[in-house]
Amino acid sequence: MRPARVAAAAPTEPVEPTEPERAAADLRMTLVGVAAWSGGLLGALAPVAALAGLGLGGALGVALLRARGRQGAALTGALLLLVLLAVGLSTSLRHDQVSGGPLADLAGQRAVVRVVATVTADPRPLQGAYADGVWLRVTVREVEGRGSAHTLRAPVLVLAPSEWADVALGSTVVAEGRLGPADGDDLAAVLDATGAPQVRDPPDLWWRGAGAVRESLRDSVAHRPAPERVLVPALVDGDDVGLDPAVADDFRATGLTHLLAVSGTNLTLVVGSLLWLARGAGVRGRWLLLVGAAGIVGFVLLARTEPSVLRAAVMGSVALVALGTDGARRGPRTLGVAVTGLLLVQPGLAVSAGFALSVLATAGIMLLAPGWRDAMARWMPRWLAEAVAVPAAAQLACTPVVAGISGQVSLVAVAANLLAAPVVGPATVVGLAGGLVGLVAPPVGRLLGTVATWCVGWIVAVAERGAALPAAAVDWGTGVVPLTVLTALSLLLAVLAPRLLERPLPTIAMCLVTGVAVVGRLPSTTFAPAGWVLVVCDVGQGDALVLRAGEASAVVVDVGPDPVAVDTCLSDLGVQHVPLVVLTHFHADHVEGLAGVLEGRQVDRVVTSPLLDPPEAVAAVSGLVAAAGAEAGVAPYAAAERVGEVTLQSLAPVDSAPREGPGDGSTANDQSVVLLAEVGGVRVLLPGDLEPPGQAALARALPDLAVDVLKVPHHGSRHQDLDLLTGLGAELALVPVGADNDYGHPDPGLLAALEGAGARVLRTDTDGPLAVVLHDGEPVGVAGG
């Protein structure tokens, strides 16, 4: 009878899971996170029918597993399939709601509307020669327009006059304006607001409190010089208004950009400090969890409840779990749960680069850093091994995504993060303390703010010195092949790193090789032919032309769609000073590369078409020009000027008074600035994207116009005035055009007509960058492809 009593009692005792069982449970939660992310990507990029087909196939697979008696595998498969479909369908429905709802329909009609909306982001200033006001994000709750009214919930970007500058986050406002279509999937429309908003409901108490802390934080550092006074709020709560673009570029080149935005690191530092103080005060157990939760909520209110902040809060919470007891086991499992939860709440994060960087950095720190630390700890102090392993693991995990965004791979990121790491914590915590203390004792708050700016000053110095190195970052490319190769190399390095790092000799050798590559310049293929007077940069489907104005000086006409491409082109040509930038019109393929021209160069003046349309591009250009401190204006008709070795005359448009357009850029091409340039005795016509009506008007105004070189309008579109283009007598016709574009550019008939008129045609899609050089006083075309 004794065995029976033992058998009956056994089930009442808890059975500890074995290590393989724990590992399997953790792996399942990681797979759930992967399934959720995959579902979000499919929902955003694939049709609903693809999700339905995948669901049907997955259900058949689960049924087959059950039929074969593999109940555990079938249950896991069913869970993964359920999560994938839930996130995928949620993403698809959200996309349809944003892009296909009544607000989007009204935006497509450019309707004048009245909206009731909740402000979800602080107004940010938008100042410059072309715009004066603010922009902010709201969630529209009600909309009236075109004889109908709708109740909904849709995110909208508002371009507003300066009367909106003091609207507090969390307020409910009533406003009027004209709707327009929005770029991207995260906005339903853009509202060009008119007049001041009517505040229907003020923000709640917690929003007012968070706003007071943010204002106190800015006041605590207001007496300090830039950029430190801007970077302390950026470091604490992501408030980077007024940041110099040159400083942002330095941080980007050295892998420190994460310090300029709200990230999981911010929350870990703030809440970690709060928990440390609570423990010191004797708080224990569940009360400590309550303190941590309150700290997380307070941080989110301070940094604003935008998707990026919520993402950072969740990732920071995961990091706190990983740093706690049994974090090595619980961390990956918690990360899987966090990814799934975030994507169920905000399915649009699946295609967000910021989300990918946050998840990969957190995963790298949890999965790679411990092994790397233990390997290096065999021959160096453990604290130093951990200080090196954490930023190195995070950087490696994020490298393919960073390269996909920027087209570059930073060689100094690990060293820069290692040097900056000792002061990031003090700057964040002391800066926040300055804002809190400043509410009751402003002088003490300013003292703490001063200390925080001293810490930030060191970070700025690290970024400046690192970015100034000859090869701080190398161009990599954003195509499928280079990114696949980089991902494979990163995975290989992740596998081999522990074996390499456990011995000092290979580790020191890798550091020396990297150091030599950074201090000396890596070999690169540049295109800078001797005697060049004009270069057409290869920037894809866009225009970017460089006219030699002197030694290391050039006039730039249009800047293409890619800052990295135009920056590389100017660097290859040795251009350090740009006395004049001309933006022929505001289409993206002519203006979006402006940041690349401004990066690391002195730019004196930027002039544009007088037609300020589309407004989003005008606003972006205005902000960049104002931040760079360059003079801004519009191209004056018929005025001739000499800029170094370049003589320029504007031939169109005739009306040079700044004016707004219809809002969609549909008339921008035919209002392109048309330039007649002469450099080194070579006459060049630069017509932007001038359309046939504008070309015909130009031919009537200047019937005897003759040039040596023609930049073919609108990437070689078939819509041209052939009488004008073939009658110029041009010896060279240069076509800036992207390879494999979807527009059929350049048109074969146009190219044949130009060649028939005696012009040699060169094009960037097949010939690479193009140059005009002087040979025995005659212009000669040189291709770099």
PDB file of C-alpha atoms in Angstrom, residues 542-545 557-559 582-587 589-590 609 651-653 668-676 684-692 695 698 710-717 719-720 725 734-736:
ATOM      1  CA  GLY A 542      17.209  62.735 -60.808  1.00  0.00           C
ATOM      2  CA  ASP A 543      19.333  65.772 -61.662  1.00  0.00           C
ATOM      3  CA  ALA A 544      22.520  66.966 -59.962  1.00  0.00           C
ATOM      4  CA  LEU A 545      24.979  69.046 -62.003  1.00  0.00           C
ATOM      5  CA  VAL A 557      22.306  72.990 -60.094  1.00  0.00           C
ATOM      6  CA  ASP A 558      19.792  70.562 -58.557  1.00  0.00           C
ATOM      7  CA  VAL A 559      20.847  67.964 -56.020  1.00  0.00           C
ATOM      8  CA  VAL A 582      20.131  76.457 -57.825  1.00  0.00           C
ATOM      9  CA  LEU A 583      17.073  74.239 -57.341  1.00  0.00           C
ATOM     10  CA  THR A 584      15.216  74.416 -60.639  1.00  0.00           C
ATOM     11  CA  HIS A 585      11.936  73.222 -59.078  1.00  0.00           C
ATOM     12  CA  PHE A 586      10.748  71.425 -55.961  1.00  0.00           C
ATOM     13  CA  HIS A 587      10.192  67.868 -57.178  1.00  0.00           C
ATOM     14  CA  ASP A 589      14.273  64.037 -57.695  1.00  0.00           C
ATOM     15  CA  HIS A 590      15.770  67.533 -57.827  1.00  0.00           C
ATOM     16  CA  SER A 609      11.994  78.434 -58.701  1.00  0.00           C
ATOM     17  CA  LEU A 651      16.057  82.632 -68.944  1.00  0.00           C
ATOM     18  CA  ALA A 652      12.829  81.455 -67.264  1.00  0.00           C
ATOM     19  CA  PRO A 653      10.378  81.681 -65.629  1.00  0.00           C
ATOM     20  CA  ALA A 668       6.240  72.638 -61.160  1.00  0.00           C
ATOM     21  CA  ASN A 669       8.039  71.207 -64.200  1.00  0.00           C
ATOM     22  CA  ASP A 670       7.027  74.028 -66.527  1.00  0.00           C
ATOM     23  CA  GLN A 671       8.069  76.603 -63.935  1.00  0.00           C
ATOM     24  CA  SER A 672      11.623  75.224 -63.784  1.00  0.00           C
ATOM     25  CA  VAL A 673      14.460  77.719 -63.563  1.00  0.00           C
ATOM     26  CA  VAL A 674      16.195  77.700 -66.961  1.00  0.00           C
ATOM     27  CA  LEU A 675      19.852  78.707 -66.848  1.00  0.00           C
ATOM     28  CA  LEU A 676      22.298  79.667 -69.541  1.00  0.00           C
ATOM     29  CA  VAL A 684      25.585  75.222 -71.432  1.00  0.00           C
ATOM     30  CA  LEU A 685      21.768  75.227 -71.355  1.00  0.00           C
ATOM     31  CA  LEU A 686      20.294  73.846 -68.126  1.00  0.00           C
ATOM     32  CA  PRO A 687      16.483  73.735 -68.534  1.00  0.00           C
ATOM     33  CA  GLY A 688      15.498  71.650 -65.519  1.00  0.00           C
ATOM     34  CA  ASP A 689      12.338  69.675 -66.362  1.00  0.00           C
ATOM     35  CA  LEU A 690      10.848  72.356 -68.636  1.00  0.00           C
ATOM     36  CA  GLU A 691       7.808  71.009 -70.515  1.00  0.00           C
ATOM     37  CA  PRO A 692       6.985  71.576 -74.234  1.00  0.00           C
ATOM     38  CA  GLN A 695      10.241  75.165 -74.276  1.00  0.00           C
ATOM     39  CA  LEU A 698      11.729  79.940 -74.715  1.00  0.00           C
ATOM     40  CA  LEU A 710      22.552  70.711 -73.597  1.00  0.00           C
ATOM     41  CA  LYS A 711      21.299  69.107 -70.419  1.00  0.00           C
ATOM     42  CA  VAL A 712      18.301  67.234 -71.828  1.00  0.00           C
ATOM     43  CA  PRO A 713      15.084  68.229 -70.014  1.00  0.00           C
ATOM     44  CA  HIS A 714      13.079  65.833 -67.854  1.00  0.00           C
ATOM     45  CA  HIS A 715      15.467  62.864 -68.055  1.00  0.00           C
ATOM     46  CA  GLY A 716      14.844  62.414 -71.785  1.00  0.00           C
ATOM     47  CA  SER A 717      11.050  62.216 -71.650  1.00  0.00           C
ATOM     48  CA  HIS A 719       7.362  65.099 -74.331  1.00  0.00           C
ATOM     49  CA  GLN A 720       9.742  67.692 -75.819  1.00  0.00           C
ATOM     50  CA  LEU A 725      16.313  71.067 -78.694  1.00  0.00           C
ATOM     51  CA  LEU A 734      23.714  64.976 -71.496  1.00  0.00           C
ATOM     52  CA  VAL A 735      20.831  62.915 -70.055  1.00  0.00           C
ATOM     53  CA  PRO A 736      20.619  62.446 -66.242  1.00  0.00           C
TER      54      PRO A 736
END
